[in-house]
């Protein structure tokens, strides 16, 4: 799935079924986003559009977070917290 991050900086997950995010739509150059997980069903997948640290997917747990920045149409991980 590719959720929209247009006009925002902080987003919360609330998935009821396993969900894999492969990109974020509507981002602008230099945009930073923070994703706060409220479920344990969301995976942000490392790939061509999302470059995660050490090529490791982000698998959510409740209250975990990840921060990304958009540079030249690619989201780069800035950090994560697995609470």
Coordinates of C-alpha atoms in Angstrom, one line a residue:
X1 CA 0.0 0.0 0.0
X2 CA 1.1 3.6 -0.5
X3 CA -0.6 5.9 2.0
X4 CA -0.7 9.7 1.4
X5 CA 1.6 11.9 3.5
X6 CA 0.5 15.1 1.7
X7 CA 0.3 18.1 4.0
X8 CA 1.5 16.3 7.2
X9 CA 4.4 15.4 9.3
X10 CA 3.1 12.9 11.9
X11 CA 1.0 9.9 11.0
X12 CA -0.4 7.0 13.0
X13 CA -1.0 3.5 11.9
X14 CA -4.3 1.8 12.8
X15 CA -4.3 -1.4 10.7
X16 CA -6.7 -4.2 11.5
X17 CA -5.0 -6.7 9.1
X18 CA -1.4 -7.1 8.1
X19 CA -0.4 -4.2 5.9
X20 CA 2.9 -3.7 3.9
X21 CA 3.8 -0.1 3.0
X22 CA 6.0 0.1 -0.1
X23 CA 5.9 3.9 -0.6
X24 CA 4.3 7.1 0.6
X25 CA 2.3 9.3 -1.9
X26 CA 2.2 13.0 -2.0
X27 CA 5.5 13.8 -0.3
X28 CA 7.6 16.8 -1.3
X29 CA 11.4 17.2 -1.5
X30 CA 12.9 17.4 2.0
X31 CA 9.7 16.4 3.8
X32 CA 10.3 14.6 7.1
X33 CA 7.6 12.3 8.4
X34 CA 7.2 10.4 11.6
X35 CA 5.1 7.3 11.7
X36 CA 3.7 6.2 15.1
X37 CA 2.4 2.7 15.3
X38 CA -0.8 2.0 17.2
X39 CA -0.9 -1.6 15.9
X40 CA 1.5 -4.6 15.5
X41 CA 0.3 -5.3 11.9
X42 CA 2.2 -2.7 9.8
X43 CA 5.4 -3.3 7.9
X44 CA 7.3 -0.6 6.1
X45 CA 9.3 -2.4 3.4
X46 CA 12.8 -1.5 2.4
X47 CA 13.2 -1.2 -1.4
X48 CA 13.7 1.2 -4.2
X49 CA 11.3 3.8 -2.9
X50 CA 12.1 3.4 0.8
X51 CA 15.7 3.0 2.0
X52 CA 15.8 1.7 5.5
X53 CA 18.9 1.3 7.8
X54 CA 20.8 -1.8 7.1
X55 CA 18.1 -2.8 4.5
X56 CA 15.9 -4.0 7.5
X57 CA 12.1 -3.7 7.2
X58 CA 10.3 -1.8 9.9
X59 CA 7.9 -4.1 11.6
X60 CA 5.6 -2.2 13.9
X61 CA 4.9 -2.9 17.6
X62 CA 2.5 -0.7 19.6
X63 CA 4.1 2.7 20.3
X64 CA 7.1 2.1 17.9
X65 CA 8.1 5.0 15.7
X66 CA 10.1 5.6 12.5
X67 CA 11.2 8.9 11.0
X68 CA 11.9 9.3 7.2
X69 CA 13.0 12.1 4.9
X70 CA 12.2 12.4 1.2
X71 CA 15.2 13.1 -1.1
X72 CA 15.0 12.8 -4.9
X73 CA 11.9 10.6 -4.8
X74 CA 13.3 8.2 -2.2
X75 CA 12.4 8.0 1.5
X76 CA 15.5 7.5 3.7
X77 CA 15.3 6.4 7.3
X78 CA 16.5 8.9 9.9
X79 CA 15.8 6.7 12.9
X80 CA 13.4 4.3 14.6
X81 CA 12.3 3.4 18.1
X82 CA 10.9 -0.1 18.9
X83 CA 9.0 0.4 22.2

